[in-house]
Amino acid sequence: MVYGLLIGGTVLITIVLNILRLMTTPALNRWLLAGTSSLVVIWHGVLFDFYDLHWSVLLLIMTGLVCFHWKGMTVAIMVSWLLVYSQSGILSFPLLLSYVFFGLGAALLFGYVKQLKRERSGRLRMLTASSRQLNVFREVSFTMQDTLDPDRLLQTILTSVTAGHGLGFNRSIIFFADLEKDSIYGVMGTGPMNPEDGFQIWEEITRQHIDLQGLIDEKETDSTHDEQLNERIQKMTIPFHGNHLFKQTLDSGRPLHVYASIADDPVLRMLHTDLQMDECTIFPLHHQGIPYGLLVIDNVVNKKPITPQKIDSVRPIAEQASLALHQTMLYQRIETLALRDGLTRLKNHRSFEQDLDVLFRECETDELSLIVMDIDHFKHFNDTNGHLAGNELLTRLASVIRRSVPDEQMAYRFGGEEFVVLLPQYDEVEAAQVAETIRSAVLGTNFMNGERQPGGQLTLSFGVASKHTLHEQSLEQLIECADQALYAAKSKGKNQVCRWEGVTL
């Protein structure tokens, strides 16, 4: 009966103590475990008249090792030896030595098990990180392949590097390299200007549970978080052929890990001063020997060190980004060739038709005007000076037109010696004023061999038509009316502007 009560009490106290362990701090938890083990050993001695006490105290030694490592094991060995001595009256040094050997063996076994756990945890972390990087790379690759829009492409690259669901850096910035203009200039960045802004952005993203693709889509439509950063970096321009680390990174083709706060370099000093950048890594963006730019990453918020493993995780994204930029640039070059006149670099007839179709529908209730202009006596110029001089004249004239219109993207070479300008939101009076501006600019420009033209100078005639004056609301009639106004200007003596008003088809 007594033994039953003792055993039941032991079990109950053990359960209570273990429940308390789950509710306490790790330090108190270790003391509770050591106290529970000591209580079990003592009660075992009481129940069995301390006959096997010299064996049961091994539990104390193991508990001391687990809870307090070498110090705990040493104290447990001494306590166990003295506890056996207090019950047996025999001070046995061989017993103490056996406890020491047992403790050492247990420590080696315990250390081996911990090493195995550490290796297993390390492999698990590596597998998790690799899986995460592969998922990011896959998702980013799909997004990059799905677009040829440069802005969306850049936003995808930057977001994949900085997002929590991505590679997790605090900030990333892209610079473009322009060899023709001998400059490296800031294009786009994502991330905070300072740690305080960074914590606010993280809290909002965490609260909304935004995944990587969702963050890419949101960044495309709402860039207010990065507005201050982009405003700052888009003012940064560095000479391409200067003696700085950006040029060295592009030349070497390898990432460069530096400390901007201590490096004696003009570019890094600028990054440190303007963006509070300390430790950073610069990745070259180049493909087949062509430098497209640089990707710069840093941890401005949490100040986490950028390890070699972290740098390796960005390399595939940087290489994929370089290929995507290469493809985008090729597409833009092909599109430019298809939609721009090869001689004057103005938009061509095909672009005009596309833009006019879009504008005519968008300006359904608003005004839209068209200017058609033609070089007076252009055949005489070609016959007198040759076709090469005629080409030079067209190129020079295109520059004058480009400088004289409100939006140079709305100026086109219609064909031959004829040019057109689209003016959304302009009525016929305002459009005629723009035409007069172009006419005056042409008269004020010294064209080579222009004095050989009839009248002693190069001149243009202009026809203007506006949508609201048309009898039939169609883009075909807008072009026809502007042509008729141009014909009227030619008929009245050339070198003048005629509006469609009062002209009969």
XYZ file of C-alpha atoms in Angstrom:
505
model
C 0.000 0.000 0.000
C 2.788 2.428 0.949
C 4.826 1.528 -2.112
C 1.749 2.066 -4.304
C 1.181 5.526 -2.850
C 4.843 6.408 -3.325
C 4.821 5.255 -6.944
C 1.561 7.088 -7.649
C 2.876 10.238 -6.021
C 6.058 10.013 -8.074
C 4.122 9.676 -11.306
C 1.820 12.581 -10.371
C 4.685 14.901 -9.417
C 6.549 13.958 -12.607
C 3.489 14.800 -14.739
C 3.000 18.137 -12.973
C 6.652 19.079 -13.359
C 6.644 18.205 -17.048
C 3.545 20.342 -17.610
C 5.322 23.201 -15.858
C 8.324 22.681 -18.135
C 6.170 23.456 -21.159
C 5.097 26.781 -19.618
C 8.470 28.123 -18.490
C 11.611 29.667 -19.979
C 14.389 27.389 -21.325
C 16.652 28.172 -18.328
C 13.975 27.292 -15.750
C 13.055 24.303 -17.866
C 16.560 22.878 -17.442
C 16.432 23.317 -13.658
C 13.033 21.605 -13.494
C 14.358 18.669 -15.507
C 17.409 18.359 -13.235
C 15.211 18.613 -10.114
C 12.791 15.992 -11.433
C 15.661 13.592 -12.184
C 17.088 14.116 -8.673
C 13.652 13.445 -7.142
C 13.275 10.231 -9.169
C 16.700 8.985 -8.001
C 15.960 9.746 -4.331
C 12.532 8.125 -4.426
C 14.000 5.128 -6.177
C 16.440 4.804 -3.297
C 13.606 5.091 -0.764
C 11.521 2.454 -2.516
C 14.364 -0.034 -2.884
C 16.286 0.771 0.274
C 19.083 2.468 -1.717
C 20.280 -0.965 -2.864
C 20.802 0.099 -6.512
C 21.511 3.759 -5.836
C 24.986 3.584 -7.387
C 23.314 2.618 -10.689
C 20.295 4.922 -10.585
C 22.487 8.019 -10.096
C 23.626 7.544 -13.707
C 20.344 9.253 -14.587
C 21.550 12.300 -12.647
C 24.803 12.374 -14.611
C 22.987 12.138 -17.950
C 20.554 14.894 -16.933
C 23.405 17.173 -15.839
C 25.104 16.658 -19.192
C 21.953 17.317 -21.215
C 20.887 20.374 -19.213
C 24.181 22.075 -18.368
C 26.769 20.378 -20.597
C 30.275 19.774 -19.158
C 29.792 21.827 -15.996
C 26.495 20.144 -15.215
C 27.956 16.701 -15.835
C 30.940 17.387 -13.533
C 28.703 18.604 -10.703
C 26.344 15.639 -11.217
C 29.266 13.187 -10.993
C 30.428 14.657 -7.679
C 26.877 14.813 -6.261
C 26.210 11.221 -7.309
C 29.463 9.958 -5.758
C 28.807 11.791 -2.487
C 25.181 10.599 -2.441
C 26.309 6.953 -2.709
C 28.927 7.608 -0.015
C 26.258 9.058 2.314
C 24.212 5.842 2.029
C 26.992 3.231 1.966
C 29.642 4.898 4.126
C 32.297 3.791 1.646
C 34.361 6.452 -0.174
C 35.035 4.491 -3.390
C 37.445 6.174 -5.805
C 37.044 3.387 -8.414
C 33.307 4.199 -8.376
C 34.114 7.895 -8.929
C 36.389 6.931 -11.823
C 33.649 4.784 -13.353
C 31.248 7.731 -13.131
C 33.826 9.924 -14.870
C 34.269 7.404 -17.697
C 30.512 7.018 -17.987
C 30.115 10.808 -18.212
C 32.841 11.075 -20.858
C 31.279 8.301 -22.900
C 27.858 9.900 -22.603
C 29.341 13.283 -23.590
C 30.961 11.792 -26.698
C 27.720 10.052 -27.647
C 25.717 13.201 -26.968
C 28.149 15.281 -29.036
C 27.976 12.796 -31.897
C 24.182 12.879 -31.900
C 24.189 16.711 -31.848
C 26.661 16.751 -34.746
C 24.385 14.445 -36.733
C 21.426 16.728 -35.987
C 23.403 19.807 -37.027
C 24.452 18.164 -40.295
C 20.892 17.045 -40.938
C 19.566 20.540 -40.186
C 22.236 22.075 -42.422
C 21.317 19.774 -45.307
C 17.647 20.524 -44.735
C 18.345 24.274 -44.799
C 20.381 23.891 -47.990
C 17.633 21.853 -49.632
C 15.009 24.363 -48.520
C 17.088 27.281 -49.792
C 17.773 25.508 -53.099
C 14.101 24.667 -53.507
C 13.161 28.260 -52.761
C 15.713 29.587 -55.250
C 14.470 27.172 -57.925
C 10.883 28.273 -57.326
C 11.890 31.930 -57.528
C 13.949 31.294 -60.661
C 11.082 29.361 -62.280
C 8.494 32.010 -61.448
C 10.742 34.855 -62.569
C 11.681 33.029 -65.773
C 8.017 32.583 -66.685
C 7.323 36.259 -66.005
C 10.365 37.394 -68.002
C 9.441 35.185 -70.949
C 5.882 36.486 -70.835
C 6.797 40.125 -71.491
C 8.898 42.257 -73.793
C 7.965 45.426 -71.952
C 11.209 46.854 -70.483
C 9.555 48.378 -67.395
C 7.756 45.171 -66.416
C 10.934 43.189 -67.067
C 12.991 45.440 -64.791
C 10.293 45.399 -62.110
C 10.252 41.581 -62.212
C 14.028 41.398 -61.766
C 14.071 43.859 -58.871
C 11.078 42.362 -57.056
C 12.387 38.797 -57.316
C 15.622 39.877 -55.607
C 14.000 41.862 -52.794
C 10.669 40.146 -52.013
C 10.340 37.992 -48.908
C 8.984 35.224 -51.148
C 11.983 35.859 -53.408
C 15.634 36.092 -52.414
C 14.933 38.450 -49.517
C 17.384 41.332 -49.990
C 16.227 44.710 -48.691
C 16.901 46.756 -51.817
C 17.960 46.372 -55.447
C 18.787 48.923 -58.145
C 19.413 48.614 -61.883
C 21.752 50.879 -63.842
C 21.935 50.878 -67.645
C 25.151 51.250 -69.641
C 25.065 53.400 -72.780
C 28.343 53.178 -74.686
C 27.254 55.675 -77.339
C 26.591 58.371 -74.726
C 29.536 57.203 -72.563
C 27.350 56.955 -69.478
C 26.001 54.600 -66.847
C 22.720 55.900 -65.482
C 20.163 54.853 -62.878
C 16.968 53.378 -64.315
C 14.845 51.724 -61.646
C 15.039 50.515 -58.059
C 12.849 48.878 -55.454
C 13.178 49.110 -51.712
C 13.228 51.755 -48.980
C 15.417 54.816 -48.695
C 16.058 54.088 -44.999
C 15.353 51.359 -42.380
C 12.258 53.135 -40.997
C 10.527 53.106 -44.395
C 11.567 49.477 -44.870
C 9.861 48.265 -41.699
C 6.622 50.023 -42.680
C 6.648 48.405 -46.133
C 7.320 44.949 -44.655
C 4.447 45.290 -42.195
C 2.046 46.191 -44.994
C 3.178 43.316 -47.245
C 2.967 40.842 -44.333
C -0.497 42.087 -43.403
C -1.771 41.631 -46.957
C -0.092 38.191 -47.418
C 1.187 39.117 -50.899
C 3.103 36.379 -52.759
C 5.914 36.987 -55.271
C 3.734 37.140 -58.395
C 1.211 39.330 -56.609
C 3.977 41.682 -55.536
C 5.307 41.900 -59.109
C 1.814 42.760 -60.363
C 1.273 45.310 -57.593
C 4.640 46.985 -58.234
C 3.697 47.346 -61.896
C 0.479 49.231 -61.084
C 1.518 51.025 -57.882
C 5.120 52.206 -57.452
C 4.488 54.712 -54.651
C 6.637 52.714 -52.223
C 9.652 53.129 -54.524
C 8.896 56.650 -55.735
C 11.472 58.379 -53.529
C 14.180 55.833 -54.353
C 13.535 56.058 -58.105
C 13.513 59.820 -58.015
C 16.966 59.725 -56.427
C 18.626 57.064 -58.587
C 17.276 58.422 -61.887
C 19.386 61.522 -61.271
C 22.564 59.421 -61.056
C 24.815 59.459 -64.121
C 28.358 58.082 -64.176
C 30.868 58.227 -67.076
C 31.130 54.790 -68.667
C 34.872 54.959 -69.220
C 35.697 56.379 -65.786
C 37.979 54.766 -63.231
C 35.369 53.289 -60.885
C 34.066 49.932 -59.674
C 31.031 49.926 -61.989
C 33.339 49.880 -65.006
C 35.613 47.300 -63.354
C 32.616 45.013 -62.719
C 31.464 45.270 -66.333
C 35.005 44.597 -67.585
C 35.557 41.567 -65.335
C 32.073 40.085 -65.832
C 32.019 38.909 -62.207
C 30.034 40.099 -59.171
C 31.880 42.465 -56.872
C 31.188 42.510 -53.116
C 32.260 45.808 -51.518
C 31.690 48.086 -48.549
C 30.524 51.399 -49.939
C 31.071 53.181 -46.627
C 34.825 52.528 -46.584
C 35.815 52.019 -50.241
C 37.690 54.897 -51.865
C 35.637 54.999 -55.067
C 33.578 57.914 -56.485
C 30.551 55.754 -57.372
C 30.445 53.988 -54.015
C 30.824 57.280 -52.182
C 27.814 58.539 -54.109
C 25.790 55.424 -53.189
C 26.763 55.762 -49.543
C 25.943 59.476 -49.405
C 22.707 59.462 -51.409
C 21.269 56.044 -50.461
C 22.859 55.243 -47.067
C 24.405 52.177 -48.706
C 27.090 50.343 -46.723
C 27.754 46.739 -47.721
C 26.605 45.929 -51.258
C 27.176 43.568 -54.175
C 27.371 44.685 -57.812
C 26.327 42.194 -60.519
C 27.170 42.801 -64.200
C 24.305 42.456 -66.680
C 25.866 41.489 -69.993
C 25.250 38.970 -72.764
C 27.670 37.767 -75.421
C 30.134 40.488 -74.487
C 27.554 43.294 -74.712
C 27.234 45.250 -71.419
C 23.627 46.181 -70.664
C 24.018 47.454 -67.126
C 24.453 46.540 -63.477
C 22.335 45.193 -60.640
C 23.225 46.534 -57.178
C 21.814 44.890 -54.020
C 22.146 45.704 -50.334
C 20.460 45.218 -46.937
C 19.744 48.743 -45.820
C 17.104 47.676 -43.247
C 18.182 44.539 -41.373
C 21.938 44.972 -42.077
C 22.333 41.234 -42.715
C 25.757 40.350 -44.131
C 25.805 39.411 -47.809
C 27.388 35.939 -47.759
C 28.943 34.070 -50.712
C 25.922 31.740 -50.615
C 23.589 34.733 -50.959
C 25.646 36.082 -53.860
C 25.460 32.691 -55.601
C 21.676 32.712 -55.191
C 21.418 35.970 -57.169
C 23.713 34.918 -60.023
C 21.086 32.831 -61.917
C 18.610 35.723 -61.695
C 21.255 38.169 -62.979
C 22.149 35.867 -65.879
C 18.487 35.330 -66.758
C 17.938 39.082 -66.512
C 20.853 39.719 -68.889
C 19.376 37.331 -71.465
C 15.909 38.857 -71.071
C 17.312 42.383 -71.485
C 19.188 41.236 -74.590
C 15.975 39.841 -76.098
C 14.005 42.956 -75.152
C 16.595 45.259 -76.716
C 16.590 43.176 -79.903
C 12.795 43.322 -80.018
C 12.817 47.084 -79.519
C 15.432 47.478 -82.244
C 13.348 45.386 -84.651
C 10.212 47.288 -83.669
C 12.042 50.567 -84.234
C 13.118 49.440 -87.680
C 9.560 48.420 -88.478
C 7.889 51.570 -87.132
C 10.463 54.291 -87.843
C 11.785 55.760 -91.018
C 15.353 54.609 -91.549
C 16.515 57.952 -92.966
C 14.899 60.601 -90.745
C 14.301 58.462 -87.599
C 10.783 59.876 -87.428
C 7.914 57.429 -87.149
C 6.893 56.003 -90.528
C 3.632 55.653 -92.458
C 2.773 52.393 -90.709
C 3.188 54.011 -87.276
C 1.035 56.911 -88.390
C -1.820 54.608 -89.391
C -1.625 52.702 -86.094
C -1.464 55.835 -83.934
C -4.201 57.611 -85.869
C -6.526 54.641 -85.478
C -5.944 54.587 -81.694
C -6.242 58.367 -81.280
C -9.371 58.611 -83.410
C -11.114 56.133 -81.117
C -9.718 57.642 -77.894
C -10.678 61.176 -78.945
C -14.264 60.240 -79.707
C -15.602 63.296 -77.861
C -12.357 65.325 -77.872
C -10.603 67.226 -80.595
C -7.955 65.759 -82.886
C -6.108 67.688 -85.590
C -3.794 66.660 -88.395
C -1.078 68.678 -90.149
C 0.145 67.521 -93.543
C 3.233 69.299 -94.949
C 5.137 68.989 -98.180
C 8.485 70.413 -99.361
C 7.962 72.966 -102.093
C 9.814 72.226 -105.363
C 11.511 69.114 -103.927
C 11.965 67.617 -107.407
C 13.846 70.751 -108.419
C 16.110 70.356 -105.360
C 16.908 66.729 -106.225
C 17.481 67.496 -109.904
C 19.764 70.413 -109.026
C 21.729 68.975 -106.103
C 21.402 65.206 -106.414
C 19.555 62.599 -104.381
C 22.246 62.377 -101.656
C 21.789 66.067 -100.937
C 18.040 65.437 -100.977
C 18.461 62.789 -98.293
C 20.537 65.188 -96.187
C 17.804 67.796 -96.578
C 15.123 65.354 -95.369
C 17.226 64.436 -92.335
C 17.838 68.083 -91.424
C 14.187 68.966 -91.951
C 13.088 66.077 -89.690
C 15.196 67.569 -86.884
C 13.529 70.954 -87.352
C 10.064 69.382 -87.224
C 10.973 67.312 -84.165
C 12.028 70.462 -82.276
C 8.985 72.472 -83.354
C 6.073 70.173 -82.387
C 4.594 69.694 -78.892
C 5.356 65.940 -78.912
C 8.016 64.569 -81.243
C 6.395 61.116 -81.007
C 3.460 62.564 -82.963
C 5.631 63.560 -85.984
C 5.860 61.192 -88.968
C 7.421 60.907 -92.382
C 4.382 60.127 -94.499
C 6.375 59.292 -97.604
C 8.764 60.955 -100.052
C 8.953 64.663 -99.189
C 5.692 64.644 -97.202
C 5.468 64.797 -93.388
C 2.496 64.726 -90.995
C 1.897 65.693 -87.370
C -0.937 64.442 -85.123
C -2.221 66.839 -82.453
C -4.681 65.330 -79.950
C -6.641 67.947 -77.940
C -5.805 70.661 -80.541
C -8.488 72.361 -82.650
C -7.838 73.681 -86.178
C -6.769 77.131 -84.957
C -4.243 75.773 -82.473
C -3.010 73.227 -85.046
C -2.526 76.013 -87.579
C -0.388 77.861 -85.023
C 1.816 74.776 -84.657
C 2.098 74.604 -88.457
C 3.133 78.265 -88.523
C 5.777 77.506 -85.881
C 7.223 74.766 -88.115
C 7.071 77.012 -91.199
C 8.917 79.815 -89.372
C 11.527 77.388 -88.046
C 12.156 76.090 -91.589
C 12.571 79.637 -92.895
C 15.006 80.375 -90.076
C 17.171 77.316 -90.800
C 20.088 77.431 -93.213
C 19.726 74.363 -95.437
C 22.629 73.434 -97.683
C 21.895 74.639 -101.264
C 18.596 76.070 -100.063
C 19.400 79.295 -101.911
C 19.164 77.393 -105.214
C 15.464 76.816 -104.655
C 12.865 79.019 -106.403
C 12.477 82.084 -104.224
C 16.018 81.695 -102.879
C 15.165 79.487 -99.879
C 13.656 76.171 -98.885
C 9.942 76.372 -98.019
C 7.080 74.066 -97.021
C 3.332 74.167 -97.599
C 0.884 73.023 -94.905
C -2.647 71.642 -94.775
C -4.563 71.439 -91.470
C -7.776 69.548 -90.711
C -9.613 68.868 -87.443
C -12.021 66.123 -86.578
C -14.947 68.288 -85.493
C -15.096 70.030 -88.899
C -15.507 66.785 -90.849
C -18.743 65.941 -92.633
C -18.116 62.278 -91.866
C -16.348 61.181 -88.685
C -13.711 58.857 -90.140
C -9.937 58.876 -90.125
C -9.910 58.469 -93.918
C -11.787 61.760 -94.331
C -9.483 63.500 -91.830
C -6.492 62.584 -94.016
C -8.345 63.540 -97.206
C -9.376 66.919 -95.796
C -5.829 67.704 -94.656
C -4.565 66.724 -98.125
C -7.117 69.024 -99.752
C -6.003 71.863 -97.447
C -2.386 71.187 -98.461
C -3.412 71.258 -102.130
C -5.059 74.618 -101.488
C -1.849 75.956 -99.919
C 0.122 74.804 -102.978
C -2.412 76.400 -105.305
C -2.228 79.744 -103.469
C 1.497 80.095 -104.016
C 3.125 77.648 -101.556
C 5.006 78.486 -98.301
C 1.797 78.954 -96.323
C -0.675 77.225 -93.998
C -4.254 76.462 -95.075
C -6.991 75.089 -92.838
C -9.737 72.784 -94.048
C -12.367 75.370 -93.131
C -13.841 76.867 -96.280
C -12.091 74.376 -98.579
C -14.416 72.319 -100.764
C -13.758 68.646 -101.379
